[in-house]
């Protein structure tokens, strides 16, 4: 977490990526938050299916970019 | 490891630009445009005839039992987060109305009916029903009746505090009913009417003859109008409207003696507006306020301070596609301002640890709702500032700050879902903030991975562009 959080102190570099971000607690927590939010957004708003689909499609496609 | 960021549409490339701005619509396009991609039809179904008048509206009232349930639901779910209706006075008017014979109901104040019906509509939105479609239809029906009552009151040329209250609720109803475009337009009329009746002015200056109670009520309703305008503007990235006011936040004091009136002016204050038919005279009560009045006022002031800061530092620059900060020290200073404001708020408004939130859910759900709405709005705006980029002035995205703020904001939504699930499934503003925060979080993770450029606005624009499609 500290390493990820320190990225602003120095340019984001490939050195930071030598380990999978999956091993970083903050990344893991953030990813879990997103996944949970996606699950909830898939449940709400069914009376406006287009809105629901747009939101979840956008979020899911972004989420799927996370390679771990 | 290879990842690809979605590419924003060419029309939405500019940093901080809003795809919703009218200036983004090609001038050659004379066809009406759907601004937000939401709610393509007029939101208020027309069940009404030309000559039906108020009796037609009265004719679709729910049963008294049903109305009681819906009003109770309104005060349970909506009033905590937008506490602008004086509960005792509302119930007094409500009881009086329902006690009238039909012939007298039919000549009642149409604005009273407008307020009652929109309360029924919102109460319905928060009532669990077997079918979500049925719930939406029922709520929409009551909202239509409210709008018809507003029309019968000539609300575009005549307004009152009650009219403004009804219109604020109609706006929230529209948002929750996935009519954000209509809410934006209706909110514009609402703000004009609020200005027209001087609600934005210090009541000590322009309403000196009002009772202290009425002055406090005006302040609460102005705060509700300002708050709605500010935070809808945050989501839609359009210009704020409620920018002219001299009502001081701290003029909404904790002094609860204001209702000692009607011939009994305390501390020497003259109160020339004495209505012998007022509820204070008809049914004097020793305690005219609910037990949560003081904490409600703390909440109102907190949100008011926050709205003032957000309007100036987020809404206004974003509405002209300007960056929020012009140097890294400036960004640090702005974040410091938010931190200072945060520290000034009551602890139970800002607490976020799970045990405390769980405790509030069982001991004080009203305060929990206020806590969640405050945290969601506050951290969402901090996230926006942390993600701000001004390349020309060397301002970069603070990935760490944005990620942390997004997580804090999202935590309020996850708490909402855990402890007040029905409410969480209804509030459009909360859901949409959560959506944007989750997208921000995702891209923050990807930034760490890919060392990609940080541009939150493009992310938002991606989403919004999809919605436009």
Short mmCIF file of C-alpha atoms in Angstrom, two decimals:
data_model
loop_
_atom_site.label_atom_id
_atom_site.label_comp_id
_atom_site.label_asym_id
_atom_site.label_seq_id
_atom_site.Cartn_x
_atom_site.Cartn_y
_atom_site.Cartn_z
CA UNK A 1 0.00 0.00 0.00
CA UNK A 2 2.74 2.39 0.94
CA UNK A 3 4.47 1.77 -2.36
CA UNK A 4 1.35 2.43 -4.34
CA UNK A 5 0.51 5.44 -2.28
CA UNK A 6 3.96 6.83 -2.83
CA UNK A 7 3.60 6.95 -6.57
CA UNK A 8 2.94 10.63 -6.40
CA UNK A 9 6.31 11.25 -4.82
CA UNK A 10 8.02 9.97 -7.90
CA UNK A 11 6.94 9.34 -11.45
CA UNK A 12 4.97 6.19 -11.88
CA UNK A 13 7.62 3.84 -13.07
CA UNK A 14 7.89 0.32 -14.24
CA UNK A 15 9.87 -0.38 -11.09
CA UNK A 16 6.61 -0.15 -9.25
CA UNK A 17 5.22 -2.74 -11.56
CA UNK A 18 7.80 -5.39 -11.00
CA UNK A 19 5.34 -6.96 -8.64
CA UNK A 20 1.73 -7.52 -9.45
CA UNK A 21 -0.46 -4.76 -8.06
CA UNK A 22 -2.63 -7.62 -6.93
CA UNK A 23 -0.23 -8.02 -4.07
CA UNK A 24 -0.88 -4.49 -2.90
CA UNK A 25 -3.59 -4.25 -0.25
CA UNK A 26 -4.91 -0.90 -1.42
CA UNK A 27 -5.27 -2.07 -5.00
CA UNK A 28 -7.00 -5.18 -3.81
CA UNK A 29 -9.37 -3.20 -1.61
CA UNK A 30 -10.11 -0.73 -4.36
CA UNK A 31 -10.76 -3.52 -6.81
CA UNK A 32 -13.09 -5.21 -4.34
CA UNK A 33 -14.97 -1.93 -3.88
CA UNK A 34 -15.46 -1.59 -7.60
CA UNK A 35 -16.61 -5.16 -7.96
CA UNK A 36 -19.12 -4.73 -5.15
CA UNK A 37 -20.40 -1.48 -6.62
CA UNK A 38 -20.85 -3.13 -9.97
CA UNK A 39 -22.85 -5.92 -8.35
CA UNK A 40 -25.11 -3.38 -6.67
CA UNK A 41 -25.57 -1.25 -9.77
CA UNK A 42 -26.66 -4.36 -11.60
CA UNK A 43 -29.44 -4.76 -9.06
CA UNK A 44 -30.78 -1.21 -8.90
CA UNK A 45 -32.49 0.89 -11.53
CA UNK A 46 -34.32 -1.90 -13.29
CA UNK A 47 -37.18 0.51 -13.98
CA UNK A 48 -34.78 2.39 -16.26
CA UNK A 49 -33.03 -0.44 -18.06
CA UNK A 50 -31.14 1.74 -20.54
CA UNK A 51 -29.61 3.81 -17.77
CA UNK A 52 -28.79 0.71 -15.79
CA UNK A 53 -27.20 -0.97 -18.79
CA UNK A 54 -25.13 2.08 -19.69
CA UNK A 55 -23.76 2.46 -16.20
CA UNK A 56 -22.94 -1.18 -15.74
CA UNK A 57 -21.50 -1.58 -19.24
CA UNK A 58 -19.18 1.38 -18.75
CA UNK A 59 -18.06 0.22 -15.35
CA UNK A 60 -17.70 -3.42 -16.34
CA UNK A 61 -15.62 -2.64 -19.39
CA UNK A 62 -13.33 -0.46 -17.30
CA UNK A 63 -13.14 -3.06 -14.58
CA UNK A 64 -12.23 -5.76 -17.05
CA UNK A 65 -9.19 -3.74 -18.02
CA UNK A 66 -7.66 -4.59 -14.67
CA UNK A 67 -5.46 -7.52 -15.64
CA UNK A 68 -5.59 -9.43 -12.39
CA UNK B 1 0.97 -6.57 -19.21
CA UNK B 2 -1.17 -4.70 -21.66
CA UNK B 3 -4.24 -2.68 -21.02
CA UNK B 4 -6.22 -0.37 -23.19
CA UNK B 5 -8.05 2.66 -21.99
CA UNK B 6 -11.33 3.46 -23.62
CA UNK B 7 -10.89 6.45 -25.89
CA UNK B 8 -13.23 9.37 -25.48
CA UNK B 9 -15.17 10.49 -28.49
CA UNK B 10 -13.54 13.27 -30.48
CA UNK B 11 -16.27 15.72 -29.56
CA UNK B 12 -15.44 15.25 -25.91
CA UNK B 13 -11.70 15.48 -25.86
CA UNK B 14 -11.22 18.72 -24.04
CA UNK B 15 -10.16 18.47 -20.44
CA UNK B 16 -12.97 19.17 -18.03
CA UNK B 17 -15.41 19.79 -20.83
CA UNK B 18 -18.96 18.73 -20.36
CA UNK B 19 -20.67 16.91 -23.18
CA UNK B 20 -23.91 18.30 -21.85
CA UNK B 21 -23.13 21.93 -22.48
CA UNK B 22 -25.33 23.51 -25.07
CA UNK B 23 -22.18 24.88 -26.67
CA UNK B 24 -21.21 21.34 -27.57
CA UNK B 25 -24.26 20.93 -29.76
CA UNK B 26 -23.48 21.75 -33.38
CA UNK B 27 -25.14 24.97 -34.42
CA UNK B 28 -26.37 23.35 -37.61
CA UNK B 29 -28.38 20.91 -35.58
CA UNK B 30 -31.80 22.44 -35.18
CA UNK B 31 -33.49 19.31 -33.95
CA UNK B 32 -34.27 19.23 -30.24
CA UNK B 33 -31.48 17.50 -28.34
CA UNK B 34 -31.83 15.14 -25.46
CA UNK B 35 -29.28 16.56 -23.04
CA UNK B 36 -28.59 13.70 -20.72
CA UNK B 37 -29.90 10.73 -22.58
CA UNK B 38 -32.42 10.18 -19.86
CA UNK B 39 -36.17 10.43 -19.80
CA UNK B 40 -37.21 10.91 -23.38
CA UNK B 41 -40.87 11.56 -22.62
CA UNK B 42 -42.51 14.33 -20.64
CA UNK B 43 -42.28 13.21 -17.04
CA UNK B 44 -45.80 14.06 -15.92
CA UNK B 45 -48.35 11.86 -17.60
CA UNK B 46 -51.42 13.86 -18.51
CA UNK B 47 -54.47 12.34 -16.92
CA UNK B 48 -56.21 15.67 -16.62
CA UNK B 49 -59.02 17.37 -18.49
CA UNK B 50 -59.31 21.05 -19.30
CA UNK B 51 -62.16 21.71 -16.95
CA UNK B 52 -61.43 19.16 -14.30
CA UNK B 53 -59.77 21.64 -12.00
CA UNK B 54 -58.93 20.83 -8.43
CA UNK B 55 -61.86 18.43 -7.95
CA UNK B 56 -60.23 16.15 -10.50
CA UNK B 57 -57.02 16.16 -8.48
CA UNK B 58 -58.90 15.61 -5.24
CA UNK B 59 -60.57 12.67 -6.92
CA UNK B 60 -57.33 10.71 -7.12
CA UNK B 61 -56.26 11.10 -3.50
CA UNK B 62 -55.16 7.88 -1.87
CA UNK B 63 -57.20 6.55 1.01
CA UNK B 64 -56.49 8.26 4.30
CA UNK B 65 -54.78 5.13 5.64
CA UNK B 66 -52.58 4.91 2.59
CA UNK B 67 -51.78 8.60 2.75
CA UNK B 68 -50.73 8.26 6.39
CA UNK B 69 -48.34 5.46 5.49
CA UNK B 70 -46.80 7.42 2.64
CA UNK B 71 -46.35 10.57 4.71
CA UNK B 72 -44.71 8.54 7.47
CA UNK B 73 -42.40 6.98 4.88
CA UNK B 74 -41.53 10.42 3.56
CA UNK B 75 -40.56 11.64 7.01
CA UNK B 76 -38.64 8.45 7.62
CA UNK B 77 -36.61 8.35 4.41
CA UNK B 78 -36.57 11.78 2.76
CA UNK B 79 -36.96 14.33 5.52
CA UNK B 80 -33.73 13.34 7.33
CA UNK B 81 -31.60 14.25 4.33
CA UNK B 82 -33.60 17.24 3.12
CA UNK B 83 -35.13 18.60 6.32
CA UNK B 84 -36.99 21.63 5.00
CA UNK B 85 -40.59 20.92 5.98
CA UNK B 86 -41.75 21.96 9.42
CA UNK B 87 -43.19 18.65 10.51
CA UNK B 88 -45.65 19.91 13.08
CA UNK B 89 -47.06 22.54 10.75
CA UNK B 90 -47.23 20.04 7.92
CA UNK B 91 -49.19 17.58 10.00
CA UNK B 92 -51.48 20.32 11.29
CA UNK B 93 -52.33 21.35 7.73
CA UNK B 94 -52.60 17.71 6.73
CA UNK B 95 -55.03 16.85 9.52
CA UNK B 96 -57.06 19.93 8.81
CA UNK B 97 -57.29 19.10 5.11
CA UNK B 98 -58.32 15.51 5.66
CA UNK B 99 -60.97 16.55 8.15
CA UNK B 100 -62.70 18.72 5.55
CA UNK B 101 -65.83 17.55 3.77
CA UNK B 102 -65.34 16.83 0.08
CA UNK B 103 -66.91 20.10 -1.02
CA UNK B 104 -64.37 22.06 1.02
CA UNK B 105 -61.46 19.88 -0.04
CA UNK B 106 -62.29 20.82 -3.60
CA UNK B 107 -61.64 24.49 -2.92
CA UNK B 108 -58.49 23.97 -0.86
CA UNK B 109 -55.21 25.67 -1.68
CA UNK B 110 -53.87 23.84 -4.74
CA UNK B 111 -50.29 24.32 -3.52
CA UNK B 112 -51.17 22.40 -0.37
CA UNK B 113 -52.35 19.57 -2.62
CA UNK B 114 -49.18 19.84 -4.71
CA UNK B 115 -47.07 19.39 -1.60
CA UNK B 116 -49.18 16.53 -0.30
CA UNK B 117 -49.10 14.69 -3.60
CA UNK B 118 -45.36 14.98 -4.08
CA UNK B 119 -44.89 13.72 -0.54
CA UNK B 120 -47.08 10.76 -1.50
CA UNK B 121 -45.01 10.30 -4.66
CA UNK B 122 -41.72 10.24 -2.79
CA UNK B 123 -43.16 8.09 -0.03
CA UNK B 124 -44.18 5.62 -2.74
CA UNK B 125 -40.68 5.60 -4.22
CA UNK B 126 -39.33 4.40 -0.88
CA UNK B 127 -42.06 1.83 -0.27
CA UNK B 128 -41.29 -1.75 -1.10
CA UNK B 129 -43.72 -3.29 -3.56
CA UNK B 130 -43.72 -6.63 -5.31
CA UNK B 131 -43.16 -4.95 -8.66
CA UNK B 132 -40.75 -2.09 -9.23
CA UNK B 133 -42.74 -1.12 -12.29
CA UNK B 134 -45.92 -0.90 -10.26
CA UNK B 135 -44.15 1.27 -7.72
CA UNK B 136 -42.82 3.56 -10.42
CA UNK B 137 -46.26 3.90 -12.01
CA UNK B 138 -47.94 4.69 -8.72
CA UNK B 139 -45.29 7.21 -7.76
CA UNK B 140 -45.50 8.78 -11.22
CA UNK B 141 -49.24 9.07 -10.91
CA UNK B 142 -48.96 10.99 -7.63
CA UNK B 143 -46.25 13.19 -9.11
CA UNK B 144 -48.50 13.98 -12.03
CA UNK B 145 -51.26 14.98 -9.61
CA UNK B 146 -48.77 17.19 -7.77
CA UNK B 147 -47.74 18.86 -11.01
CA UNK B 148 -51.37 19.37 -12.01
CA UNK B 149 -52.04 21.01 -8.64
CA UNK B 150 -49.02 23.26 -9.20
CA UNK B 151 -50.41 24.20 -12.60
CA UNK B 152 -53.77 25.03 -11.06
CA UNK B 153 -51.96 27.29 -8.61
CA UNK B 154 -50.34 29.17 -11.51
CA UNK B 155 -46.96 28.33 -10.06
CA UNK B 156 -45.07 30.09 -12.84
CA UNK B 157 -46.44 33.45 -11.81
CA UNK B 158 -47.30 32.94 -8.15
CA UNK B 159 -45.10 31.35 -5.60
CA UNK B 160 -44.84 30.71 -1.90
CA UNK B 161 -42.66 28.82 0.51
CA UNK B 162 -44.92 25.83 0.11
CA UNK B 163 -44.64 26.06 -3.69
CA UNK B 164 -40.86 26.02 -3.43
CA UNK B 165 -40.93 23.04 -1.09
CA UNK B 166 -43.16 21.14 -3.49
CA UNK B 167 -40.90 22.00 -6.43
CA UNK B 168 -37.73 20.89 -4.62
CA UNK B 169 -39.35 17.54 -3.99
CA UNK B 170 -40.62 17.27 -7.55
CA UNK B 171 -36.99 17.67 -8.66
CA UNK B 172 -35.79 14.86 -6.42
CA UNK B 173 -38.71 12.75 -7.54
CA UNK B 174 -37.68 13.30 -11.16
CA UNK B 175 -34.07 12.34 -10.47
CA UNK B 176 -35.11 9.16 -8.71
CA UNK B 177 -37.47 8.44 -11.58
CA UNK B 178 -34.53 8.64 -14.00
CA UNK B 179 -35.53 11.98 -15.44
CA UNK B 180 -32.37 13.92 -14.70
CA UNK B 181 -32.87 16.10 -17.79
CA UNK B 182 -36.31 17.11 -16.62
CA UNK B 183 -35.04 17.68 -13.09
CA UNK B 184 -32.39 20.02 -14.41
CA UNK B 185 -34.97 22.03 -16.38
CA UNK B 186 -37.52 22.04 -13.59
CA UNK B 187 -34.80 23.10 -11.15
CA UNK B 188 -34.14 26.14 -13.30
CA UNK B 189 -37.72 27.29 -12.92
CA UNK B 190 -37.52 26.51 -9.22
CA UNK B 191 -34.45 28.70 -8.78
CA UNK B 192 -36.04 31.59 -10.67
CA UNK B 193 -39.08 31.37 -8.44
CA UNK B 194 -36.92 31.21 -5.33
CA UNK B 195 -35.17 34.36 -6.48
CA UNK B 196 -38.50 35.95 -7.36
CA UNK B 197 -39.77 35.56 -3.82
CA UNK B 198 -36.49 36.76 -2.32
CA UNK B 199 -35.63 33.45 -0.72
CA UNK B 200 -31.96 34.11 -1.47
CA UNK B 201 -32.02 37.26 0.64
CA UNK B 202 -31.30 37.55 4.33
CA UNK B 203 -34.74 37.51 5.94
CA UNK B 204 -33.52 39.87 8.63
CA UNK B 205 -33.11 42.44 5.87
CA UNK B 206 -36.02 41.86 3.55
CA UNK B 207 -38.57 40.09 5.73
CA UNK B 208 -38.35 42.03 8.94
CA UNK B 209 -42.02 41.63 9.64
CA UNK B 210 -41.84 37.86 9.51
CA UNK B 211 -41.84 35.92 12.73
CA UNK B 212 -38.52 34.41 13.76
CA UNK B 213 -39.97 31.01 13.03
CA UNK B 214 -40.86 32.03 9.50
CA UNK B 215 -37.39 33.46 8.99
CA UNK B 216 -35.78 30.22 10.07
CA UNK B 217 -38.10 28.34 7.78
CA UNK B 218 -37.12 30.54 4.85
CA UNK B 219 -33.44 29.87 5.59
CA UNK B 220 -34.01 26.13 5.65
CA UNK B 221 -35.86 26.17 2.36
CA UNK B 222 -33.24 28.36 0.71
CA UNK B 223 -30.58 25.93 1.88
CA UNK B 224 -32.57 23.09 0.32
CA UNK B 225 -32.79 24.93 -3.01
CA UNK B 226 -29.09 25.83 -2.96
CA UNK B 227 -28.03 22.36 -1.91
CA UNK B 228 -30.06 20.71 -4.67
CA UNK B 229 -28.74 23.08 -7.30
CA UNK B 230 -25.12 22.67 -6.21
CA UNK B 231 -24.93 18.92 -6.03
CA UNK B 232 -27.03 18.27 -9.13
CA UNK B 233 -24.60 20.62 -10.85
CA UNK B 234 -21.68 18.53 -9.61
CA UNK B 235 -23.15 15.47 -11.28
CA UNK B 236 -24.24 17.13 -14.50
CA UNK B 237 -21.18 19.42 -14.77
CA UNK B 238 -23.35 22.36 -15.73
CA UNK B 239 -23.29 25.92 -14.37
CA UNK B 240 -24.63 26.43 -10.85
CA UNK B 241 -27.62 28.73 -10.63
CA UNK B 242 -27.98 29.57 -6.97
CA UNK B 243 -25.05 31.95 -6.82
CA UNK B 244 -26.66 35.16 -5.56
CA UNK B 245 -27.45 35.14 -1.89
CA UNK B 246 -26.73 37.03 1.29
CA UNK B 247 -28.26 34.50 3.66
CA UNK B 248 -25.57 33.64 6.19
CA UNK B 249 -25.27 30.00 7.13
CA UNK B 250 -24.85 30.79 10.81
CA UNK B 251 -28.04 32.81 10.84
CA UNK B 252 -29.78 29.45 11.12
CA UNK B 253 -29.08 29.25 14.82
CA UNK B 254 -29.86 26.60 17.40
CA UNK B 255 -32.20 28.98 19.15
CA UNK B 256 -35.45 27.08 19.56
CA UNK B 257 -37.28 29.90 21.28
CA UNK B 258 -38.37 31.26 17.97
CA UNK B 259 -41.83 29.77 18.25
CA UNK B 260 -42.62 31.61 21.43
CA UNK B 261 -44.79 34.10 19.68
CA UNK B 262 -48.34 35.08 19.09
CA UNK B 263 -48.61 37.82 21.62
CA UNK B 264 -45.77 36.56 23.71
CA UNK B 265 -42.68 38.01 22.11
CA UNK B 266 -39.66 37.14 24.13
CA UNK B 267 -36.50 39.18 24.54
CA UNK B 268 -38.30 42.31 23.48
CA UNK B 269 -38.61 41.36 19.86
CA UNK B 270 -41.66 42.62 18.13
CA UNK B 271 -43.55 40.08 16.15
CA UNK B 272 -46.25 41.96 14.32
CA UNK B 273 -47.32 38.98 12.18
CA UNK B 274 -49.69 37.31 14.56
CA UNK B 275 -52.22 35.04 13.02
CA UNK B 276 -55.01 34.18 15.42
CA UNK B 277 -55.79 31.13 13.32
CA UNK B 278 -52.23 29.83 13.39
CA UNK B 279 -51.60 26.39 14.76
CA UNK B 280 -49.66 27.95 17.64
CA UNK B 281 -52.81 29.65 18.80
CA UNK B 282 -55.23 26.88 17.98
CA UNK B 283 -53.19 24.08 19.46
CA UNK B 284 -50.33 25.45 21.51
CA UNK B 285 -47.66 22.91 22.19
CA UNK B 286 -44.94 23.05 24.78
CA UNK B 287 -42.40 21.63 22.36
CA UNK B 288 -43.04 22.63 18.76
CA UNK B 289 -39.90 20.92 17.50
CA UNK B 290 -39.08 17.25 17.10
CA UNK B 291 -36.27 15.91 19.29
CA UNK B 292 -33.83 15.89 16.39
CA UNK B 293 -34.27 19.58 15.57
CA UNK B 294 -30.86 20.67 16.84
CA UNK B 295 -28.96 17.88 15.10
CA UNK B 296 -30.97 18.60 11.95
CA UNK B 297 -29.83 22.19 12.05
CA UNK B 298 -26.23 21.11 12.49
CA UNK B 299 -26.65 18.91 9.43
CA UNK B 300 -28.27 21.71 7.44
CA UNK B 301 -25.47 24.12 8.30
CA UNK B 302 -22.81 21.52 7.50
CA UNK B 303 -24.26 20.81 4.09
CA UNK B 304 -24.77 24.51 3.50
CA UNK B 305 -21.11 25.29 4.22
CA UNK B 306 -20.11 22.42 1.97
CA UNK B 307 -22.41 23.58 -0.83
CA UNK B 308 -20.97 27.09 -0.67
CA UNK B 309 -17.43 25.75 -0.96
CA UNK B 310 -18.25 23.23 -3.69
CA UNK B 311 -20.16 25.74 -5.75
CA UNK B 312 -17.22 28.13 -5.77
CA UNK B 313 -14.36 25.67 -6.13
CA UNK B 314 -15.82 22.85 -8.21
CA UNK B 315 -19.04 23.81 -9.97
CA UNK B 316 -18.09 27.23 -11.25
CA UNK B 317 -14.72 26.35 -12.86
CA UNK B 318 -16.03 23.09 -14.28
CA UNK B 319 -19.02 24.80 -15.86
CA UNK B 320 -16.59 26.72 -18.10
CA UNK B 321 -14.28 23.75 -18.69
CA UNK B 322 -11.61 25.36 -16.54
CA UNK B 323 -9.26 23.39 -14.32
CA UNK B 324 -9.98 23.64 -10.63
CA UNK B 325 -6.48 24.65 -9.60
CA UNK B 326 -3.62 26.59 -11.17
CA UNK B 327 -0.63 25.19 -9.32
CA UNK B 328 0.26 22.30 -7.06
CA UNK B 329 0.39 24.60 -4.01
CA UNK B 330 -3.02 25.89 -5.01
CA UNK B 331 -4.33 22.33 -5.12
CA UNK B 332 -2.82 21.61 -1.72
CA UNK B 333 -4.40 24.76 -0.35
CA UNK B 334 -7.81 23.82 -1.74
CA UNK B 335 -7.60 20.36 -0.23
CA UNK B 336 -6.60 22.00 3.04
CA UNK B 337 -9.75 24.12 2.89
CA UNK B 338 -11.84 20.98 2.54
CA UNK B 339 -9.96 19.35 5.41
CA UNK B 340 -10.59 22.36 7.64
CA UNK B 341 -14.26 22.32 6.79
CA UNK B 342 -14.41 18.60 7.50
CA UNK B 343 -12.94 19.13 10.95
CA UNK B 344 -15.57 21.74 11.74
CA UNK B 345 -18.44 19.32 11.29
CA UNK B 346 -20.02 17.28 14.08
CA UNK B 347 -18.18 14.01 14.60
CA UNK B 348 -21.28 11.88 14.11
CA UNK B 349 -21.68 13.45 10.67
CA UNK B 350 -18.23 12.46 9.49
CA UNK B 351 -17.55 9.16 11.25
CA UNK B 352 -17.07 6.28 8.85
CA UNK B 353 -15.76 3.27 10.77
CA UNK B 354 -17.98 0.27 10.34
CA UNK B 355 -18.75 -0.27 14.00
CA UNK B 356 -19.92 3.30 14.49
CA UNK B 357 -22.05 3.15 11.36
CA UNK B 358 -23.58 -0.13 12.45
CA UNK B 359 -24.34 1.47 15.80
CA UNK B 360 -26.06 4.43 14.16
CA UNK B 361 -28.15 2.10 12.04
CA UNK B 362 -29.71 0.61 15.15
CA UNK B 363 -29.82 3.67 17.40
CA UNK B 364 -30.33 6.62 15.08
CA UNK B 365 -31.15 5.86 11.43
CA UNK B 366 -32.03 9.50 10.86
CA UNK B 367 -28.51 10.52 11.76
CA UNK B 368 -27.13 7.63 9.74
CA UNK B 369 -28.89 8.92 6.63
CA UNK B 370 -27.43 12.37 7.21
CA UNK B 371 -23.98 10.92 7.81
CA UNK B 372 -24.12 8.94 4.57
CA UNK B 373 -25.29 11.85 2.45
CA UNK B 374 -22.65 14.12 3.91
CA UNK B 375 -19.82 11.64 3.40
CA UNK B 376 -20.89 10.81 -0.12
CA UNK B 377 -21.03 14.44 -1.23
CA UNK B 378 -17.90 15.52 0.62
CA UNK B 379 -15.57 12.75 -0.49
CA UNK B 380 -16.91 12.80 -4.04
CA UNK B 381 -15.86 16.44 -4.35
CA UNK B 382 -12.47 15.80 -2.75
CA UNK B 383 -11.98 13.02 -5.28
CA UNK B 384 -12.74 15.42 -8.14
CA UNK B 385 -10.20 17.94 -6.85
CA UNK B 386 -7.51 15.32 -6.29
CA UNK B 387 -8.01 14.09 -9.84
CA UNK B 388 -7.85 17.59 -11.29
CA UNK B 389 -5.29 18.19 -14.01
CA UNK B 390 -3.97 21.48 -15.35
CA UNK B 391 -1.17 20.53 -17.69
CA UNK B 392 -0.32 24.11 -18.65
CA UNK B 393 0.33 25.00 -15.01
CA UNK B 394 1.97 21.77 -14.00
CA UNK B 395 -0.91 20.44 -11.95
CA UNK B 396 -1.06 16.66 -12.05
CA UNK B 397 -3.53 14.14 -10.79
CA UNK B 398 -2.88 13.05 -7.23
CA UNK B 399 -3.45 9.36 -7.80
CA UNK B 400 -3.12 8.49 -4.18
CA UNK B 401 -5.44 11.26 -3.02
CA UNK B 402 -8.02 10.53 -5.69
CA UNK B 403 -7.96 6.83 -4.95
CA UNK B 404 -8.34 7.33 -1.22
CA UNK B 405 -11.12 9.89 -1.61
CA UNK B 406 -12.95 7.67 -4.10
CA UNK B 407 -12.78 4.79 -1.65
CA UNK B 408 -14.09 6.98 1.16
CA UNK B 409 -16.95 8.18 -1.02
CA UNK B 410 -17.76 4.69 -2.20
CA UNK B 411 -17.70 3.42 1.37
CA UNK B 412 -20.74 5.58 2.11
CA UNK B 413 -22.62 3.92 -0.76
CA UNK B 414 -21.63 0.45 0.39
CA UNK B 415 -22.73 1.35 3.93
CA UNK B 416 -25.98 2.68 2.53
CA UNK B 417 -26.54 -0.58 0.72
CA UNK B 418 -25.72 -2.64 3.78
CA UNK B 419 -27.83 -0.78 6.31
CA UNK B 420 -30.56 1.03 4.33
CA UNK B 421 -30.91 -1.01 1.19
CA UNK B 422 -34.28 0.27 0.03
CA UNK B 423 -33.12 3.87 0.28
CA UNK B 424 -29.89 3.08 -1.52
CA UNK B 425 -31.82 1.55 -4.37
CA UNK B 426 -33.91 4.71 -4.83
CA UNK B 427 -31.62 7.77 -4.60
CA UNK B 428 -30.38 8.47 -8.10
CA UNK B 429 -27.87 11.07 -6.92
CA UNK B 430 -26.21 8.57 -4.59
CA UNK B 431 -26.10 5.84 -7.22
CA UNK B 432 -24.67 8.10 -9.85
CA UNK B 433 -21.97 9.40 -7.57
CA UNK B 434 -21.08 5.81 -6.71
CA UNK B 435 -20.89 4.99 -10.40
CA UNK B 436 -18.48 7.84 -11.05
CA UNK B 437 -16.42 6.95 -8.00
CA UNK B 438 -16.13 3.33 -9.07
CA UNK B 439 -15.01 4.40 -12.53
CA UNK B 440 -12.47 6.73 -10.95
CA UNK B 441 -11.21 3.95 -8.71
CA UNK B 442 -10.83 1.60 -11.64
CA UNK B 443 -8.80 4.10 -13.58
CA UNK B 444 -6.68 4.92 -10.56
CA UNK B 445 -5.74 1.27 -10.33
CA UNK B 446 -4.98 1.25 -14.03
CA UNK B 447 -2.90 4.37 -13.63
CA UNK B 448 -0.75 2.65 -11.12
CA UNK B 449 -0.36 -0.24 -13.50
CA UNK B 450 0.12 1.56 -16.72
CA UNK B 451 1.49 4.94 -15.73
CA UNK B 452 -1.22 6.37 -17.83
CA UNK B 453 -2.12 10.00 -17.98
CA UNK B 454 -4.68 11.09 -15.49
CA UNK B 455 -7.75 12.73 -16.82
CA UNK B 456 -10.82 12.11 -14.80
CA UNK B 457 -12.95 14.30 -16.97
CA UNK B 458 -12.34 12.18 -20.01
CA UNK B 459 -13.41 9.21 -17.98
CA UNK B 460 -16.63 10.92 -17.05
CA UNK B 461 -17.09 12.00 -20.61
CA UNK B 462 -16.67 8.45 -21.82
CA UNK B 463 -19.49 7.40 -19.60
CA UNK B 464 -21.64 10.34 -20.42
CA UNK B 465 -21.08 10.00 -24.11
CA UNK B 466 -22.27 6.46 -23.91
CA UNK B 467 -25.35 7.67 -22.14
CA UNK B 468 -25.96 10.24 -24.85
CA UNK B 469 -25.91 7.43 -27.34
#
